[in-house]
Short mmCIF file of C-alpha atoms in Angstrom, two decimals:
data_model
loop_
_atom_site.label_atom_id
_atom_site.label_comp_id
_atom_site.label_asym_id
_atom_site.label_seq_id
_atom_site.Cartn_x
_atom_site.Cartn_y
_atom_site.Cartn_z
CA UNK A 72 -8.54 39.89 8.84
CA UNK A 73 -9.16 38.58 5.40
CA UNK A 74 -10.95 35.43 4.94
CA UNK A 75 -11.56 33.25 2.64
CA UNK A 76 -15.12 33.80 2.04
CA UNK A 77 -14.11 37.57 1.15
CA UNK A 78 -11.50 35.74 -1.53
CA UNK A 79 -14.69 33.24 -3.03
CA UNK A 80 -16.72 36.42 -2.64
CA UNK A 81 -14.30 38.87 -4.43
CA UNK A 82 -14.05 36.03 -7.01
CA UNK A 83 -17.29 35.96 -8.22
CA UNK A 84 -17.22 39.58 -8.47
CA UNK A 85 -14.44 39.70 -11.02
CA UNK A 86 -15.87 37.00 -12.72
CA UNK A 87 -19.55 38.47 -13.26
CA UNK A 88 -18.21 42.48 -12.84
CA UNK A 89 -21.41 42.93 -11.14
CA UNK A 90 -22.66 42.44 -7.69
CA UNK A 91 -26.60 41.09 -8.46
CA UNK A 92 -24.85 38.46 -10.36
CA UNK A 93 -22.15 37.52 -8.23
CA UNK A 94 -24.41 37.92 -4.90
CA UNK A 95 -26.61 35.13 -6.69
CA UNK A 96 -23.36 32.81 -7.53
CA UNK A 97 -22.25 32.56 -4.02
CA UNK A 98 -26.03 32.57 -2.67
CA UNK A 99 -26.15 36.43 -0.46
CA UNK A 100 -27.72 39.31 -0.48
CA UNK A 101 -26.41 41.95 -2.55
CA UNK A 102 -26.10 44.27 0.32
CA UNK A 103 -23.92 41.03 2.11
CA UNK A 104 -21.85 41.00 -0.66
CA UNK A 105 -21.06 44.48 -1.09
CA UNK A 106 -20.19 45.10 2.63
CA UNK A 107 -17.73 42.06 2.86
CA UNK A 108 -15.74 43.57 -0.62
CA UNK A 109 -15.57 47.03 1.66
CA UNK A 110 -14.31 44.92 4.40
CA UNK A 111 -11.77 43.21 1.92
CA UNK A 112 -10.61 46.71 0.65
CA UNK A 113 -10.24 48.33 4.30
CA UNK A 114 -8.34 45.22 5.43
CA UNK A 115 -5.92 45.88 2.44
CA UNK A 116 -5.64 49.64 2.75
CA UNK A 117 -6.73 49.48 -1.20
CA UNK A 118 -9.73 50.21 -3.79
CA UNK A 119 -10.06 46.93 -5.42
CA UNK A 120 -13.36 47.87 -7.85
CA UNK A 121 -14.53 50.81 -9.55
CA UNK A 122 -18.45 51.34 -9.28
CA UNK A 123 -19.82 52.35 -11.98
CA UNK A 124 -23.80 52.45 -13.21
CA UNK A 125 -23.51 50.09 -16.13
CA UNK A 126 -20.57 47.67 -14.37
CA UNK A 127 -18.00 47.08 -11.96
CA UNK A 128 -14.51 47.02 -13.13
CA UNK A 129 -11.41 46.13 -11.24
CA UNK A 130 -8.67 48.18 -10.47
CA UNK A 131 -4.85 48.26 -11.42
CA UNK A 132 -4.46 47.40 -7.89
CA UNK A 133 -7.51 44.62 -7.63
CA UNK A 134 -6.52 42.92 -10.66
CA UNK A 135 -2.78 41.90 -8.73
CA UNK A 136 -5.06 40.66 -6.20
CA UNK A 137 -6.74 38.75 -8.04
CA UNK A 138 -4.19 36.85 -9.61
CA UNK A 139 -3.43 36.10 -5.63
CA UNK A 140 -6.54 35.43 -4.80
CA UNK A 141 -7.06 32.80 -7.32
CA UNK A 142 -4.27 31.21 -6.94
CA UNK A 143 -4.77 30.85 -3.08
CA UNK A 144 -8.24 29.35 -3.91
CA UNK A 145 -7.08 27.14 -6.28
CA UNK A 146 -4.76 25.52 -3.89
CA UNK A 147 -7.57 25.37 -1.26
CA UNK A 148 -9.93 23.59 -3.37
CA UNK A 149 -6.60 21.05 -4.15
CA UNK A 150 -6.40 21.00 -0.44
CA UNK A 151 -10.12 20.03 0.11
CA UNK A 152 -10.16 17.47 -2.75
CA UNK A 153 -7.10 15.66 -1.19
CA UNK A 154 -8.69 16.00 2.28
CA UNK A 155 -11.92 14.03 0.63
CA UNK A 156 -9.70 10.86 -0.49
CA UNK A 157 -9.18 7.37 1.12
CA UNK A 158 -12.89 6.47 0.51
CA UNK A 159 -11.77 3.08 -0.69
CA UNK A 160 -9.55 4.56 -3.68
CA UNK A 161 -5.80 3.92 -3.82
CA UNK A 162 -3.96 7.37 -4.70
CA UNK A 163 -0.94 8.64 -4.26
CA UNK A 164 2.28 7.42 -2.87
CA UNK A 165 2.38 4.01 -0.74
CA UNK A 166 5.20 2.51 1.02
CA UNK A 167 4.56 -1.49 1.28
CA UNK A 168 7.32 -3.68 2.81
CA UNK A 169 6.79 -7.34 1.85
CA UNK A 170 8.95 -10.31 3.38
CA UNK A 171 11.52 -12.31 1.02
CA UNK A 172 9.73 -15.17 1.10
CA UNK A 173 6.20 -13.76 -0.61
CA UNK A 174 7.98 -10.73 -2.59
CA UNK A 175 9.04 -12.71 -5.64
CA UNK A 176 6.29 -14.64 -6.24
CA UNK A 177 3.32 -12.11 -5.35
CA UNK A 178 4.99 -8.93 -6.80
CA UNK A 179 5.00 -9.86 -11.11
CA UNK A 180 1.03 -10.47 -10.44
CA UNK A 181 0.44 -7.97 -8.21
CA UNK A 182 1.66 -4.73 -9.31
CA UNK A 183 0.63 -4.88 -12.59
CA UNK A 184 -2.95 -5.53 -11.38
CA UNK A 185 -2.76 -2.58 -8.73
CA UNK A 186 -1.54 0.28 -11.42
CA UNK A 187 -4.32 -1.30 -13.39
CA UNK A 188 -6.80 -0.76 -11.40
CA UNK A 189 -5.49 2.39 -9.53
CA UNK A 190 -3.18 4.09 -12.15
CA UNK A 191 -2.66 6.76 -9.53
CA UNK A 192 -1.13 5.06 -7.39
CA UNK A 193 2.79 5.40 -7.00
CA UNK A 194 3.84 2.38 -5.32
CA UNK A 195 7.36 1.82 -3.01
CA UNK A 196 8.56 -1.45 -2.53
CA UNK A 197 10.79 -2.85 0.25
CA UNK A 198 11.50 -6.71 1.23
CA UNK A 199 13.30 -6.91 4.37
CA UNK A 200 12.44 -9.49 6.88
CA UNK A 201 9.28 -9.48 9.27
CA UNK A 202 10.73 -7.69 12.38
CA UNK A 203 12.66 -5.01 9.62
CA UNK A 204 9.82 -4.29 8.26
CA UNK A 205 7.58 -3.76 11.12
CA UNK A 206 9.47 -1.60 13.07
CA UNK A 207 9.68 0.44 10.00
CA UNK A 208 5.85 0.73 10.06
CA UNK A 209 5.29 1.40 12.96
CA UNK A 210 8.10 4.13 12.97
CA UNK A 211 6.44 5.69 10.26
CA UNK A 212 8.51 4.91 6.98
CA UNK A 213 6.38 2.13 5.70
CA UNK A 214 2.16 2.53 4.74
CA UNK A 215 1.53 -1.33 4.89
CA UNK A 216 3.29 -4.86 5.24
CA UNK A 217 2.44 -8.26 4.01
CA UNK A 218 3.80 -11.18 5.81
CA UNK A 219 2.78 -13.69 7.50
CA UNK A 220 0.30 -13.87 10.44
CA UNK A 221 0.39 -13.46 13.44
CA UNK A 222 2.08 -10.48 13.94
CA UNK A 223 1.74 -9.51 17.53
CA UNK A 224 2.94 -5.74 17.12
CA UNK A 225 0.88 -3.14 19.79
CA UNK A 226 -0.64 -0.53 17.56
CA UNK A 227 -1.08 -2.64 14.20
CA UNK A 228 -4.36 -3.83 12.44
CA UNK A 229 -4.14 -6.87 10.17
CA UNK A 230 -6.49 -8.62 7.51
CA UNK A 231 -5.75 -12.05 6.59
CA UNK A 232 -5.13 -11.93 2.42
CA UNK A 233 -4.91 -16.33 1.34
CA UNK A 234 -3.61 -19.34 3.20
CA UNK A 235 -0.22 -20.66 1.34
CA UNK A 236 -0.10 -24.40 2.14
CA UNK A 237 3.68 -25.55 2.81
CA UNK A 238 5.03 -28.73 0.80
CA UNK A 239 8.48 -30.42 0.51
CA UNK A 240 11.18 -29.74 -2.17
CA UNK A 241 13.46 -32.70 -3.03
CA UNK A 242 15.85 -33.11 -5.94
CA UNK A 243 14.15 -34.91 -9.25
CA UNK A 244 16.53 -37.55 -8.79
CA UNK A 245 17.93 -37.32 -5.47
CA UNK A 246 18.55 -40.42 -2.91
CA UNK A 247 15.57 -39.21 -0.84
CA UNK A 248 12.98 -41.47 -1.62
CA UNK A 249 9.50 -39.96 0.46
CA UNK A 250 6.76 -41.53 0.59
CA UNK A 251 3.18 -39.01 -0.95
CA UNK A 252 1.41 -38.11 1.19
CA UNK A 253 4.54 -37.07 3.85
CA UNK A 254 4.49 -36.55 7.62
CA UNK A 255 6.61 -34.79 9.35
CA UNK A 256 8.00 -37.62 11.44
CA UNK A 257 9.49 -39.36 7.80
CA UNK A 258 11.32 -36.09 7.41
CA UNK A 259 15.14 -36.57 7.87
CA UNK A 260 15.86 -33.11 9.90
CA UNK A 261 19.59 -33.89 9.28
CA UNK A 262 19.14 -33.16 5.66
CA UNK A 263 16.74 -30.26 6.13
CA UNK A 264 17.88 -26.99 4.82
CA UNK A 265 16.60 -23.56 6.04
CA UNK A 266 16.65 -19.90 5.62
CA UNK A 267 18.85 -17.73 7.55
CA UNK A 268 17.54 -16.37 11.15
CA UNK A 269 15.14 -13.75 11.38
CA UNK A 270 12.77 -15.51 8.48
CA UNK A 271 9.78 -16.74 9.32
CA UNK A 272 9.29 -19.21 7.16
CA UNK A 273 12.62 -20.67 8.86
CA UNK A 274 10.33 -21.26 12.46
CA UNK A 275 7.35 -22.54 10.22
CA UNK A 276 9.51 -24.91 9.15
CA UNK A 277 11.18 -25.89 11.96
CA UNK A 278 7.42 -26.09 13.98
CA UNK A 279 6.44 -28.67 10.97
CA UNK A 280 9.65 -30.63 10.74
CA UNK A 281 11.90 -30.84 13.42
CA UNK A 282 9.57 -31.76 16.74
CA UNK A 283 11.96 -28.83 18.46
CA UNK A 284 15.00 -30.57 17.48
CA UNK A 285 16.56 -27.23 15.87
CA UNK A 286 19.89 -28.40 17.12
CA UNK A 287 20.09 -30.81 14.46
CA UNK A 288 19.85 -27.75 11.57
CA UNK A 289 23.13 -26.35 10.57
CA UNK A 290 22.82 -24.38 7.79
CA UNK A 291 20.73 -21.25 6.62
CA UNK A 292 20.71 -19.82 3.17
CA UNK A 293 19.64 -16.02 2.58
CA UNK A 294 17.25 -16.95 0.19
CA UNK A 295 14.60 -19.54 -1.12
CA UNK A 296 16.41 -19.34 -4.86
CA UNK A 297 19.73 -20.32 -3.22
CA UNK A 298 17.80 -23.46 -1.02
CA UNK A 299 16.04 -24.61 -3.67
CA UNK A 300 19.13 -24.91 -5.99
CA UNK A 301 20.80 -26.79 -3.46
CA UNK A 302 18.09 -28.68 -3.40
CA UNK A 303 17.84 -29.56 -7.22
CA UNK A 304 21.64 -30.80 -6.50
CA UNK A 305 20.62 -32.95 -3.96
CA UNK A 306 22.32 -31.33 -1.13
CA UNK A 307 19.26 -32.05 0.82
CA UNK A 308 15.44 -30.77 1.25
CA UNK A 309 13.33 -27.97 1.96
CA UNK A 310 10.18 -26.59 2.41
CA UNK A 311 8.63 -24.72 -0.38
CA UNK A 312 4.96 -22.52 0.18
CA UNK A 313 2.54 -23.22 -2.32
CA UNK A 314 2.86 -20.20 -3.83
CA UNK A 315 6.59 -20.61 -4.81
CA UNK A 316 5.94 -23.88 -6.55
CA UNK A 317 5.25 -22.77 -10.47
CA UNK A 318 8.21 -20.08 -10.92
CA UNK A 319 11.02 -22.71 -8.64
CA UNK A 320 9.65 -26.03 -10.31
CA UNK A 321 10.08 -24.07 -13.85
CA UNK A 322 13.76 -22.80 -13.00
CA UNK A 323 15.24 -26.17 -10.92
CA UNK A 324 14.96 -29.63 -11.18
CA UNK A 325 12.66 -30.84 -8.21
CA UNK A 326 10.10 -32.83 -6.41
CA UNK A 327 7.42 -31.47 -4.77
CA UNK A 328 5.98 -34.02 -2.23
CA UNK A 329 2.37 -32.93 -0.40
CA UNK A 330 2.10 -33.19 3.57
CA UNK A 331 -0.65 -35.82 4.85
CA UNK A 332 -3.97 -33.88 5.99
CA UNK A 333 -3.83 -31.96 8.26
CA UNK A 334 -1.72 -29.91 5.45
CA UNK A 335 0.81 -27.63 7.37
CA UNK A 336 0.18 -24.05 5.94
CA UNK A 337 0.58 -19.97 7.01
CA UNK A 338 -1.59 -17.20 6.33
CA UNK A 339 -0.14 -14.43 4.29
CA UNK A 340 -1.81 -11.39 5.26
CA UNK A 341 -1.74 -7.34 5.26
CA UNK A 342 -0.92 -5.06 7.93
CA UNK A 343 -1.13 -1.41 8.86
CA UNK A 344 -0.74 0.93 11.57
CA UNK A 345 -4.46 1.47 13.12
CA UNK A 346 -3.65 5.50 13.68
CA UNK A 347 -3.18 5.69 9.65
CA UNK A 348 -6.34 7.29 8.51
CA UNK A 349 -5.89 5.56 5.40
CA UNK A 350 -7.81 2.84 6.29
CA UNK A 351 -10.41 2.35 3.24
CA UNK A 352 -7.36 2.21 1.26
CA UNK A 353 -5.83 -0.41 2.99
CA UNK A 354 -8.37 -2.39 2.80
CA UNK A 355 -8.65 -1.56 -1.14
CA UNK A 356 -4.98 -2.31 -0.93
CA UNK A 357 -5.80 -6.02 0.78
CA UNK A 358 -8.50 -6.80 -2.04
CA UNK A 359 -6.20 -6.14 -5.07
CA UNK A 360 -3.86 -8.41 -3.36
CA UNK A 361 -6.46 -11.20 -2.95
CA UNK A 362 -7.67 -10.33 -6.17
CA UNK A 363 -4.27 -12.02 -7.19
CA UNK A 364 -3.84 -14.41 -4.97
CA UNK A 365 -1.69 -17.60 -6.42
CA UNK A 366 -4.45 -20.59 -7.86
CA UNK A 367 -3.70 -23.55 -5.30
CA UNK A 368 -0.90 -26.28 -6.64
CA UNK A 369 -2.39 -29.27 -8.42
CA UNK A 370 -0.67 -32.36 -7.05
CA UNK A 371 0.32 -35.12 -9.63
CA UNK A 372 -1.41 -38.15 -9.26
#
């Protein structure tokens, strides 16, 4: 059988074209290193040097092998450098889902900042909702999602990334006239407007709004761009996360009214499948995301 200590050994014959040397370069006995080349030529039914007093030369035959030989090695040590990764460096392809409601507001920052730092790293985006996107990691086709938290999924570790406090969206000069700092028992649920179902941030709001009362919610947009421009016509009100508030208060013509302490919030964090070996790198993954985490919204006096 040929090995591939015969190949390294064989190697650093070709490459020195004499056995002292190339016993010394790979650290045996000369005697070692001239039985396992035998073995190596036996094994291949072929003469693969010529011994000579003053040097070793290859022959017709040995230099074909090795051009093989080297080539198989080459991809070895390719194998074994690739086999070292994940210490904490981001390489490679990764697959991250992220939900609707994060994605444009997290992804002009952070990819930029990722190829940056890791410009190795081939990146795959998908936004899909929460439940989308997690049974596509844990089937395999995504690396990592970042939603929000909890995500009770068997199988998957998380790390919390920033807390995104919620607020309220009204039009600039709309009839709803809220009073700063707002509770959720001044919020007219009859006028509240919500994402479609299956988005989380549709719950969140319901939780901090509507007491349960979901009955009284008739409507749900597929996105926050399309809520918030209803909002700016005063078709009614919304809740907006904190990090949202620069890019839709540039773009639409609203309010933004703060919640009374306790300030309603969700935690925005990254998840992964816990049998992924890549785990350094997800947590590598988790600080470049932090690293560019949205600055906290400075409410107008």
């Amino acid at each position: 059988m040929l090995t591939f200590r015969q190949m390294r050994y064989f190697d650093a014959l070709a490459t020195t074209r004499h056995f002292g040397r190339a016993a010394e370069m790979v650290h045996i006995s000369q005697p070692a290193l001239s039985a396992q080349i035998m073995e190596m030529e036996a094994y291949l039914g072929t003469r693969l040097v010529e011994r000579t007093r003053q040097n070793t030369l290859l022959t017709q035959k040995g230099e074909e092998v090795l051009r093989h030989v080297r080539s198989i090695l080459h991809q070895v040590d390719l194998l074994e450098q690739t086999a070292r990764k994940g210490g904490g460096t981001l390489e490679g392809l990764i697959r991250i889902g992220i939900i609707p409601t994060v994605a444009p507001y997290l992804v002009p920052q952070f990819i930029p900042h990722l190829r940056a730092t890791y410009p190795n790293v081939e990146v795959e985006l998908r936004e899909a909702v929460t439940d989308r996107l997690m049974a596509d990691l844990s089937a395999g086709k995504l690396d990592a999602v970042i939603a929000a938290l909890p995500l009770d999924v068997e199988g998957i570790q998380t790390r919390p990334l920033f807390a995104d406090r919620f607020f309220m969206a009204v039009a600039e000069n709309g009839d709803n006239v809220l009073m700063s700092p707002l509770t959720e028992h001044e919020v007219d649920v009859d006028r509240l407007l919500l994402l479609e179902e299956g988005h989380c941030l549709r719950d969140q709001a319901l939780a901090v709004c509507s007491s349960g009362k979901r009955s009284l919610v008739n409507f749900g947009a597929t996105s926050m761009a399309t809520l918030l421009q209803m909002v700016s016509h005063d078709m009614g009100m919304t809740l907006i996360p904190e990090m949202a508030i620069a890019t839709e208060t540039s773009r639409n013509s609203i309010r933004i009214v703060p919640f009374a302490e306790p300030q309603p919030s969700r935690d925005i964090g990254l998840a992964w499948r816990r049998s992924n070996h890549r785990g350094k790198e997800m947590e590598a993954l988790a600080e470049a995301i932090i690293a560019v985490a949205p600055v906290p919204y400075a409410v107008a006096a």
